[in-house]
XYZ file of C-alpha atoms in Angstrom:
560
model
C 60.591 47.462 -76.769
C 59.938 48.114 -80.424
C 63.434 46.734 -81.288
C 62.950 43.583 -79.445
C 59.455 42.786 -80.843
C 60.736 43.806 -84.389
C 63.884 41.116 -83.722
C 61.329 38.655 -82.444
C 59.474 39.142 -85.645
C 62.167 38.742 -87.655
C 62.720 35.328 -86.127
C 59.403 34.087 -86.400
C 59.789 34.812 -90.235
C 63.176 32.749 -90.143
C 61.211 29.884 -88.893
C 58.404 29.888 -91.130
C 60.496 31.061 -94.209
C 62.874 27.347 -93.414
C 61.409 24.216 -94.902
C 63.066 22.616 -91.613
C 60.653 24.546 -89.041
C 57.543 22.956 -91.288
C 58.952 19.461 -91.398
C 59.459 19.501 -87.337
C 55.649 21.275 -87.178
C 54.205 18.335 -89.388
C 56.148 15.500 -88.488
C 55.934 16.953 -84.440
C 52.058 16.812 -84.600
C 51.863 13.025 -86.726
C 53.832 12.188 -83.387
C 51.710 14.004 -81.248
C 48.323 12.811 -82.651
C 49.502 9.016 -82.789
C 50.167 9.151 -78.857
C 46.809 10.756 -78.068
C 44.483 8.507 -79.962
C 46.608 5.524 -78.333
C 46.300 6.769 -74.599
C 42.448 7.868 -75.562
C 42.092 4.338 -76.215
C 43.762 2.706 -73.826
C 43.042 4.784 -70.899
C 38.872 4.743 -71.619
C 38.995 8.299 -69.934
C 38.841 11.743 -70.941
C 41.776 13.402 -69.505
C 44.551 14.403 -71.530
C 47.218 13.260 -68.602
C 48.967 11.213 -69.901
C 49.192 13.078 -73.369
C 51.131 15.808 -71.989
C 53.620 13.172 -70.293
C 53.982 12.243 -73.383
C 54.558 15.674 -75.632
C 56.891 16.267 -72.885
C 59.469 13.381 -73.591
C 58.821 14.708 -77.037
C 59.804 18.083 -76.284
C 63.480 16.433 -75.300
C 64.008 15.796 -78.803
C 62.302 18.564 -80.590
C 63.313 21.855 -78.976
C 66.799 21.361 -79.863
C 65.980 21.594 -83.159
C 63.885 24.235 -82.816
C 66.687 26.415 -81.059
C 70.294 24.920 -82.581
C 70.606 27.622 -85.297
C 69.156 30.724 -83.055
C 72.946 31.608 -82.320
C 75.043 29.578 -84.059
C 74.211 30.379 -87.159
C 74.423 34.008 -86.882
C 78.108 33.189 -85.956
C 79.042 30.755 -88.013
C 77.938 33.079 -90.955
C 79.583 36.179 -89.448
C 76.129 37.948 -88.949
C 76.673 38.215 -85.338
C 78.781 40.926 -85.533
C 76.564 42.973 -87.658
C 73.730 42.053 -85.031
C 75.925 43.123 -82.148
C 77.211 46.249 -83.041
C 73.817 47.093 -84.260
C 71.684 50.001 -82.182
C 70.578 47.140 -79.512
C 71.221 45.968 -76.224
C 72.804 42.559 -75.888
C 69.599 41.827 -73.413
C 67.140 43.199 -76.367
C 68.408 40.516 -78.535
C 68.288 37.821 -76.339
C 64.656 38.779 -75.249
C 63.806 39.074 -79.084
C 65.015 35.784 -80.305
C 63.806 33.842 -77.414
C 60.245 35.707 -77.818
C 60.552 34.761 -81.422
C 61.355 31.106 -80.868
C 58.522 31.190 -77.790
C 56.412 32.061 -80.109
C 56.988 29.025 -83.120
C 56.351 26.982 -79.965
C 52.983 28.235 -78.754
C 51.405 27.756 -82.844
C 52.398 24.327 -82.045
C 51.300 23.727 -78.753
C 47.837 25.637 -80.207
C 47.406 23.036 -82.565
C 47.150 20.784 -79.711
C 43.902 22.386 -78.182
C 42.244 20.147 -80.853
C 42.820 17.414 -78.819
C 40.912 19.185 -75.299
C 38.245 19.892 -77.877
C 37.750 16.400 -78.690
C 37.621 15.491 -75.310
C 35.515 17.925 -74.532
C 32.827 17.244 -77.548
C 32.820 13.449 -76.858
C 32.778 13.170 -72.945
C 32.606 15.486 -69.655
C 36.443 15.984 -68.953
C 37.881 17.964 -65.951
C 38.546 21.176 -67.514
C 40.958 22.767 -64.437
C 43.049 19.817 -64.436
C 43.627 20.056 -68.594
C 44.100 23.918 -68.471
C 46.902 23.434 -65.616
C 48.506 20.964 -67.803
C 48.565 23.165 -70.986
C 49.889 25.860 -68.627
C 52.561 23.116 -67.773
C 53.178 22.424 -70.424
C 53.374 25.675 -71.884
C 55.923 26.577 -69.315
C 57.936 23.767 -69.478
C 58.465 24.071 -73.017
C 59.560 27.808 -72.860
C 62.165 26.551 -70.255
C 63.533 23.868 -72.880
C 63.763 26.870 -75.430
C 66.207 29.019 -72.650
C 67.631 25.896 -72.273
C 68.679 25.221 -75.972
C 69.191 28.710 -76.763
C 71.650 29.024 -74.038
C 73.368 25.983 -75.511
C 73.195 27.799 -79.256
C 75.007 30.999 -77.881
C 78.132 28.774 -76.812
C 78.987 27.386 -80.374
C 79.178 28.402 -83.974
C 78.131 24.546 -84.776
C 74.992 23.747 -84.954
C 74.939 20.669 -84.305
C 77.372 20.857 -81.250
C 74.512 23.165 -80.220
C 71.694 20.206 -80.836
C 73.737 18.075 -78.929
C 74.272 20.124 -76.101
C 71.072 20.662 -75.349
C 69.761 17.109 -75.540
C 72.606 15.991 -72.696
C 70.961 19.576 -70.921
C 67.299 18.088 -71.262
C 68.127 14.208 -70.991
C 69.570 15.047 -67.596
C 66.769 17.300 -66.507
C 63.946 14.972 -67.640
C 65.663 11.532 -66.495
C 67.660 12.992 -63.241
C 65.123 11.440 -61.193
C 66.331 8.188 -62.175
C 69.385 8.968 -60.454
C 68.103 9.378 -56.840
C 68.875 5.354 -55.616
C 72.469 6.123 -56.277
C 72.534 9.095 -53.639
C 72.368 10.029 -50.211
C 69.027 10.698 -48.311
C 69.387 14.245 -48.144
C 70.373 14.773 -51.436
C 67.403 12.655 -52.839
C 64.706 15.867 -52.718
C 66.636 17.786 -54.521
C 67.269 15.458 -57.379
C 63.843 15.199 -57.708
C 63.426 19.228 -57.535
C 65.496 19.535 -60.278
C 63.843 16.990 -62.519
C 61.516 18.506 -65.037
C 59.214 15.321 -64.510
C 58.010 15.901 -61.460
C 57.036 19.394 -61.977
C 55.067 18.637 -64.938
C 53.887 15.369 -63.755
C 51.999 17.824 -60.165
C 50.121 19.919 -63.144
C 49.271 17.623 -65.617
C 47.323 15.855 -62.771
C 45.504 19.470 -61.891
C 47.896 20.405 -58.998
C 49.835 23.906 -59.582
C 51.864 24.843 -57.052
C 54.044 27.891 -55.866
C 57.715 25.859 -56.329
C 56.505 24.416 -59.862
C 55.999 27.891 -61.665
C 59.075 29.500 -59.714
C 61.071 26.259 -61.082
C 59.968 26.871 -64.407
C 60.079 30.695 -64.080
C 63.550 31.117 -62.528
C 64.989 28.890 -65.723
C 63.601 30.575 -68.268
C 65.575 33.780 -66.820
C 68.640 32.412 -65.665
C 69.034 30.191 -68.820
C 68.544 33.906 -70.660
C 71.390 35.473 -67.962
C 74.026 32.249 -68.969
C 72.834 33.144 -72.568
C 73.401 37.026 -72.673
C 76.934 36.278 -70.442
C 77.730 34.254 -73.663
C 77.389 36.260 -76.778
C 78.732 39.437 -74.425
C 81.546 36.823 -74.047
C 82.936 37.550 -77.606
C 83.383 40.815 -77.737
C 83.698 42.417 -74.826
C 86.404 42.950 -72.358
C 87.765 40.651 -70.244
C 87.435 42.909 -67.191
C 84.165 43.626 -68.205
C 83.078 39.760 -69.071
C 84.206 39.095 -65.291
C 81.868 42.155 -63.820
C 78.908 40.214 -65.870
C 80.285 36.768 -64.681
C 80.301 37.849 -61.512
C 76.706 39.282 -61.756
C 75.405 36.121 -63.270
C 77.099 33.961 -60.758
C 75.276 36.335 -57.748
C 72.058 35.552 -60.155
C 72.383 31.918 -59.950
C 72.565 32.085 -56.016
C 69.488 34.309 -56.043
C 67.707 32.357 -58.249
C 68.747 28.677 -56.362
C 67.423 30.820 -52.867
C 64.149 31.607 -54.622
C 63.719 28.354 -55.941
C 64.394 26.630 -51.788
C 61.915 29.364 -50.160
C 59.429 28.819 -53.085
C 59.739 25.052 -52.558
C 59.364 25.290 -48.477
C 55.909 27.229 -48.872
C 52.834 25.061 -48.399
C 51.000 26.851 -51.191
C 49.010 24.540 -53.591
C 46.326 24.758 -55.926
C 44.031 22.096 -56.301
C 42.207 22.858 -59.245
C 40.438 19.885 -60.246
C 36.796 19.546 -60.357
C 36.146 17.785 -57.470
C 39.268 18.304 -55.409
C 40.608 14.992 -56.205
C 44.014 15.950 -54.800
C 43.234 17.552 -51.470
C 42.493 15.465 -48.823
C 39.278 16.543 -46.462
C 40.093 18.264 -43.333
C 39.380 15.787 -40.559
C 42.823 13.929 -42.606
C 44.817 17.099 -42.897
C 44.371 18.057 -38.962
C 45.137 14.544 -37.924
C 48.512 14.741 -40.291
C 49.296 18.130 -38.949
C 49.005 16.721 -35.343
C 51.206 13.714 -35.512
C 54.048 12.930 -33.327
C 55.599 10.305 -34.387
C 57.222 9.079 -37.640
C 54.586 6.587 -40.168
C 55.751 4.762 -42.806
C 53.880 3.711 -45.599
C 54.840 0.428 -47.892
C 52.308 -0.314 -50.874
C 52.794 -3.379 -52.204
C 51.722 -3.189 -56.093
C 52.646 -5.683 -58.793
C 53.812 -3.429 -62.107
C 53.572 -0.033 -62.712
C 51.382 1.435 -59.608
C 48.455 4.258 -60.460
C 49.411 7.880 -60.301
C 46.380 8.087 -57.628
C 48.224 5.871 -55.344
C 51.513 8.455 -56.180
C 49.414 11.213 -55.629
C 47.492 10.492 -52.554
C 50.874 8.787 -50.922
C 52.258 12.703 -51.943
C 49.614 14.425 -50.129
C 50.035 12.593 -47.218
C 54.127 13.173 -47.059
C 53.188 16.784 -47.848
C 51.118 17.807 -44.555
C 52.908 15.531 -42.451
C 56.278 17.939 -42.658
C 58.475 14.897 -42.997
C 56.542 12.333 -40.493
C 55.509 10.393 -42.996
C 57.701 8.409 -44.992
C 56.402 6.435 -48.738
C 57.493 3.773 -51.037
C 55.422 1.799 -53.459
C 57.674 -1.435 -54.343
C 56.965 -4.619 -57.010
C 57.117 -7.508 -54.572
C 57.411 -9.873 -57.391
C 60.820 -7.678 -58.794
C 61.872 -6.837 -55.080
C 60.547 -10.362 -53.685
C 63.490 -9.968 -50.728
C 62.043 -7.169 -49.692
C 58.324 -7.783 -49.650
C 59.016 -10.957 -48.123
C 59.748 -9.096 -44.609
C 55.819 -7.926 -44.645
C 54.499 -11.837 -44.614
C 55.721 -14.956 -45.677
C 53.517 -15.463 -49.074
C 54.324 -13.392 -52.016
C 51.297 -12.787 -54.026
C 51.307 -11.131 -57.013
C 47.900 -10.404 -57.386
C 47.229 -9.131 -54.082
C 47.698 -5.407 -53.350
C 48.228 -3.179 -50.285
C 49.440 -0.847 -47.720
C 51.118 -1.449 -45.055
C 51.417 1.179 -42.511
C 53.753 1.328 -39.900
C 54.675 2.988 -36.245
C 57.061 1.628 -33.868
C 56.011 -2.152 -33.207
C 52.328 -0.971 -34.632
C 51.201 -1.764 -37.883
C 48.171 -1.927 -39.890
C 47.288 -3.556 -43.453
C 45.613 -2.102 -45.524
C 43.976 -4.684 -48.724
C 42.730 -2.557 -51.713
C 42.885 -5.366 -54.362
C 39.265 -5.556 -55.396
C 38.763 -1.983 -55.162
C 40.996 1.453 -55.204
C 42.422 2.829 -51.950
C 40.592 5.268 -50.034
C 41.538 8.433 -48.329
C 39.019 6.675 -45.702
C 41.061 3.953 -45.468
C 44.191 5.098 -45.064
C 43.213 7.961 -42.288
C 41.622 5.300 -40.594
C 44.754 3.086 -40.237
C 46.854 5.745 -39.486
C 44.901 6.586 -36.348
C 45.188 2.998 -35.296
C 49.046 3.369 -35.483
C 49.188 6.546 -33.695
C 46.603 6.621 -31.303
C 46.163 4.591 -28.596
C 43.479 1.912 -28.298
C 40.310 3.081 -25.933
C 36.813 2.098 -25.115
C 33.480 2.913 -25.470
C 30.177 1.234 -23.633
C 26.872 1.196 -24.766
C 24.405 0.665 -21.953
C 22.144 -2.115 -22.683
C 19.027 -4.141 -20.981
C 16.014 -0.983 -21.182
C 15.351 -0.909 -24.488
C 18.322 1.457 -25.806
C 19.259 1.178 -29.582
C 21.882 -0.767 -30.354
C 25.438 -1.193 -31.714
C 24.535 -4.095 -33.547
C 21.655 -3.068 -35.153
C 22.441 -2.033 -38.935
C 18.522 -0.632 -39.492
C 17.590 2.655 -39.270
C 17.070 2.795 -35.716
C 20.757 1.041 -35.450
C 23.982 2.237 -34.364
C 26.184 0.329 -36.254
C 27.212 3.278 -38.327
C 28.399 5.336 -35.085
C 30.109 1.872 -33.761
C 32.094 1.614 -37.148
C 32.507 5.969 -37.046
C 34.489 5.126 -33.613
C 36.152 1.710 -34.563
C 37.827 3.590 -37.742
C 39.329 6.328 -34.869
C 40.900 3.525 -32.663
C 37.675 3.392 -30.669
C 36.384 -0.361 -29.718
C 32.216 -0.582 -29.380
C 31.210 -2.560 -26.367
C 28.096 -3.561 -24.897
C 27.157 -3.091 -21.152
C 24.502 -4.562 -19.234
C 25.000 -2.943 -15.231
C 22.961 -5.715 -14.149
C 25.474 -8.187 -14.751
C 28.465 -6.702 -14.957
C 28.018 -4.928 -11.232
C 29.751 -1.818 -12.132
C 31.447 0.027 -15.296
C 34.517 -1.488 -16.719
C 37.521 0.501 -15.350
C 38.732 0.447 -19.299
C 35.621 2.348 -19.827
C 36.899 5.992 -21.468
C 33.165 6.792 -22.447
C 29.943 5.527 -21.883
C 27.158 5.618 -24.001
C 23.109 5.630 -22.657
C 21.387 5.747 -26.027
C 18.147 6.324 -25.408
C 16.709 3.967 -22.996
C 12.879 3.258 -23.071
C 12.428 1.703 -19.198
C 13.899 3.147 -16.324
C 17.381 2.303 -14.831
C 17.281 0.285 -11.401
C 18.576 2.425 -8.398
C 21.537 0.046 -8.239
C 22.074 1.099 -11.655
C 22.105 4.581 -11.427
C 24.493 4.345 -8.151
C 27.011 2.699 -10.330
C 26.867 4.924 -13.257
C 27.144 7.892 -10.489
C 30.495 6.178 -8.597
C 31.330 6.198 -12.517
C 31.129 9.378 -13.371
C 32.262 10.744 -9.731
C 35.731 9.145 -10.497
C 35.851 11.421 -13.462
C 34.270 9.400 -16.075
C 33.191 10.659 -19.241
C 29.279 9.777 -20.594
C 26.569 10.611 -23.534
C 23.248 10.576 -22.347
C 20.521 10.542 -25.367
C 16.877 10.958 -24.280
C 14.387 10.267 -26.272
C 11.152 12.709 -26.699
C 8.257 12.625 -24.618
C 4.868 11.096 -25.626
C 2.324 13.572 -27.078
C -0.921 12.497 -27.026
C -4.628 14.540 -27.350
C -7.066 14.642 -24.081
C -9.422 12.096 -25.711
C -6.365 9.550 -26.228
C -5.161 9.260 -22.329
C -1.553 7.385 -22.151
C -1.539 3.942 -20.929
C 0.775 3.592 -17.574
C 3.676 1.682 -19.542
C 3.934 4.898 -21.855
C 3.788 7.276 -18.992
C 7.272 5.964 -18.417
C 8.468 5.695 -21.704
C 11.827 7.495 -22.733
C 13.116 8.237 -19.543
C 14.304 11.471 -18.775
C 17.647 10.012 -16.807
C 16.955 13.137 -14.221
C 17.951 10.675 -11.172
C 21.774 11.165 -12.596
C 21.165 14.234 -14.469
C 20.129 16.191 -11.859
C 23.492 15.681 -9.763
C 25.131 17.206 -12.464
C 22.929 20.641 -12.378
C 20.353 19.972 -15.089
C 17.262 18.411 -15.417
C 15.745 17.351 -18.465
C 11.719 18.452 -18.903
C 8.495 16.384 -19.441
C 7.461 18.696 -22.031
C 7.740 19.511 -26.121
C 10.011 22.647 -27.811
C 7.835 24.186 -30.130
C 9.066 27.228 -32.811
C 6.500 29.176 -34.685
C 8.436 31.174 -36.784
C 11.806 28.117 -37.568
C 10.544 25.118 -38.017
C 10.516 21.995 -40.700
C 7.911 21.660 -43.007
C 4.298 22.639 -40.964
C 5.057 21.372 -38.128
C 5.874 23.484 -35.082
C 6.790 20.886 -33.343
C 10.187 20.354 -34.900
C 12.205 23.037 -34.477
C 14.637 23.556 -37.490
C 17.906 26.592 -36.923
C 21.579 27.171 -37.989
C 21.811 29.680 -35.134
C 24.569 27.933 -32.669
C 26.517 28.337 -29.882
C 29.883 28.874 -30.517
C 31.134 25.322 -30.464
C 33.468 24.608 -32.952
C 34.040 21.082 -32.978
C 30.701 19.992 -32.628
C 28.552 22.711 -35.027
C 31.135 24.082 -37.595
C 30.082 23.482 -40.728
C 26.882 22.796 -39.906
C 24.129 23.929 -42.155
C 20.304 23.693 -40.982
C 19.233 21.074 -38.449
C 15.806 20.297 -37.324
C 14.660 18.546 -33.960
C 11.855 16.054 -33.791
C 9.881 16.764 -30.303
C 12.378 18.136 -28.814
C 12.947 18.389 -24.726
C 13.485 21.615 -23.009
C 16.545 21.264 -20.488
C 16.772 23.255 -17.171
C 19.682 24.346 -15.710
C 19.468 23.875 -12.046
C 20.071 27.070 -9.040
C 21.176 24.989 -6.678
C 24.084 22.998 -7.941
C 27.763 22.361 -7.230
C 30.223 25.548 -8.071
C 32.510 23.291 -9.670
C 30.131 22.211 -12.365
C 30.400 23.854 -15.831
C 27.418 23.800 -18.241
């Protein structure tokens, strides 16, 4: 270990000693600090995004000449033989120069914290998202060095080394660019294999499992090919095919690594507010679909990396049933013209599609929405059904946006493919047979025994209801209640009571739970173990609250 760290040393020293390595440092951070007061400017944000996109296209043209000489030059000035048949493993001095060449490139990526300082001293930035893009960064840089180092150990030339390495890099960084000229299947893994898109998932705060074994795995198999190539020279030839061999049975370990590491659902979102991770109610209606979605955003230039990202997340959980392409419809007008038959350019949205359903989406005046999105989803995948409100004895209503409104819970169901409806028995003369639930929200008069009959036939048949009854009147013995509130908030016991409970005339008090001073509303975060309806639940407190009574004598077949 000594004798690697002592070689590493003595390449750091190299570096600094060369009036080369400070011209690259100097000129490399002019560069750098141009493009970041630019993007400051022109973005209006504090996130340093977009400034690592940009070191990293710089990185294309600067570690080459940051690693051309690491080998070369030790054999085009005869060195390497000295170095070779010194006291050292062939592995010690490829660890040693590449530590030594790592390390030029973390002073300058160092420097750089200046720039998350400013940030940080002028605004409120997300600090998880910038320290997963200097880790990015960081890592994608040391894989550029194995990269060009590899390329050094194959010449004596240094600039055949240079060169090397930038067709090495160009085709990593730009290989995405390549993926409308191939087939379908081999489109993922052109992307895999395209530095870009690695950097691009941290740089936004996203570090996954497949990103650091990507960067990982090429750092060490770049150092295998570079050790195979200096043990090249001098060994022999039975020898260089044993190692050969080895590296080749690397290589396959290293591509297996890199498919299992890419097929594991393991992501860390570590931006502030979870910006990347959709909420769960999305991710459990992804997981659950059954049929294949496609997405079309129509955006007029270069679309947001939101709309990328969020589009991402959504292919992500849906293991392949959800397909997404953002397109120009002014460039791709052909296209776009088989969603309508205007072309606007200023107009943007989503279309999403299933079979012969399809939902649009319009986000022009405003950003896209997870919200929005779910919601359309679920009308493409989910079939259209029906709720009824009861009307006509004084029950709150759909159409009522006040506080005593449910508009809220009418627009909660429309956005899960559920239509609001009003009913009023009277007229109608029974319950619609699309009825899938009805809704008795708190009537304040009683229901007619005609009524009642038809809501029983209802739920006989197998019909589905939510009763809400309202609290009883309290009142002190010096205030008697006047007839018309004695039958106020009925208790609905005429159907309830065929169904093994009855609801009592009566107030739940709790001395010891309860919110603020009054006894009378109970408060609790002790539930039953429902999950759908109380997980996540914190404290919830009951306004005059009803005692309910389970019935003896009731029907065997009824549950409560």
């Amino acid at each position: 270990m000594n004798k690697i760290f002592a070689l590493a040393r003595k390449e750091v020293l190299t570096y600094f000693k060369s009036p080369v390595a400070y011209i690259i440092l100097v000129l490399t951070m002019a560069i750098f600090n141009i493009f970041f007061f630019m993007i400051i400017d022109q973005n209006r944000e504090v996130s340093l995004k977009d400034v690592f996109l940009v070191m990293e296209f710089m990185l294309v043209f600067i570690v080459p000449l940051l690693t051309m000489r690491i080998f070369a030059e030790e054999k085009s000035t005869g060195t390497i033989e000295f170095l070779m048949t010194a006291p050292i493993s062939n592995t010690a001095i490829v660890l040693g120069k590449y530590l030594g060449a790592l390390f030029f490139f973390s002073v300058l990526i160092v420097i750089t914290l200046s720039y998350y300082g400013i940030v940080a001293f002028f605004g409120h930035p997300d600090h998880g998202a910038m320290i997963a893009g200097y880790v990015g960064i960081w890592l994608e840089g040391a894989f550029f060095l194995a990269v060009g180092m590899m390329a050094s150990a194959w010449t004596r030339n240094q600039m055949v080394a240079a060169i090397s390495s930038y067709a090495i890099l160009f085709l990593l960084y730009f290989s995405v660019g390549f993926t409308k000229y191939v087939t379908k299947a081999m489109e993922p893994v052109i992307r895999y294999l395209c530095s870009n898109t690695h950097l691009a998932n941290m740089a936004s705060g996203i570090i996954t499992i497949g990103d650091l074994v990507y960067f990982l795995t090429g750092v060490v198999a770049c150092m295998a090919l570079t050790r195979l190539s200096i043990e090249n020279r001098l060994a022999a030839s039975k020898k260089v095919w044993l190692l050969g061999l080895s590296v080749v049975l690397s290589m396959g370990v290293f591509v297996g690594i890199n498919h299992w590491a890419n097929g594991l659902d393991l992501r860390w979102d570590v931006t502030r507010s979870k910006q990347h991770t959709v909420s769960d109610h999305t991710a459990q209606l992804i997981r659950g679909l059954h049929q294949d979605i496609q997405f079309t955003a129509l955006y007029t230039g270069l679309a947001p990396k939101y709309l990328e990202d969020l589009f991402k997340e959504y292919e992500r959980l849906s293991a392949g049933r959800i397909k997404t392409e953002i397109i120009d419809p002014v460039e791709q007008i052909g296209y776009a013209a088989q969603f309508g038959k205007s072309i606007d350019a200023k107009e943007r949205k989503v279309i999403v599609r299933s079979g012969n359903l399809r939902r649009d989406v319009d986000f022009t005046k405003d950003i896209l929405t997870e919200e929005e999105l779910t919601n359309a989803v679920v009308r493409v995948s989910r079939s259209e059904r029906h709720a009824y409100f009861l009307t006509g004895h004084g029950e709150y209503q759909i159409s009522d946006k006040g506080e005593q409104g449910l508009s809220q819970l009418a627009a909660l169901l429309d956005s899960n493919n559920i239509l609001s409806k009003e009913l009023m028995l009277g007229k109608e003369g029974k319950v619609p047979l699309d009825c899938d639930l009805l809704v008795v929200a708190g009537p304040h008069q009683d229901l007619t025994t005609k009524e009642d009959a038809m809501i029983e036939q209802y739920l006989e048949k197998g019909g589905d209801a939510l009763f809400l009854v309202e609290n009883v009147i309290v009142t002190t013995p010096d205030k008697p209640l006047a007839p018309e509130q004695l039958h106020k908030n009925p208790s609905m016991n005429s159907i309830l009571n065929l169904w093994g409970v009855d609801v009592q005339e009566d107030v739940v008090v709790d001395l010891n739970s309860h919110a603020g001073s009054d006894v009378g509303s109970p408060a609790t975060r002790n539930y039953a173990k429902h999950k759908a309806i109380t997980e996540g639940l914190d404290y919830t407190f009951y306004v005059r609250p009803r005692s309910i009574v389970v019935l003896d004598k009731r029907r065997p077949s009824i549950k409560l």
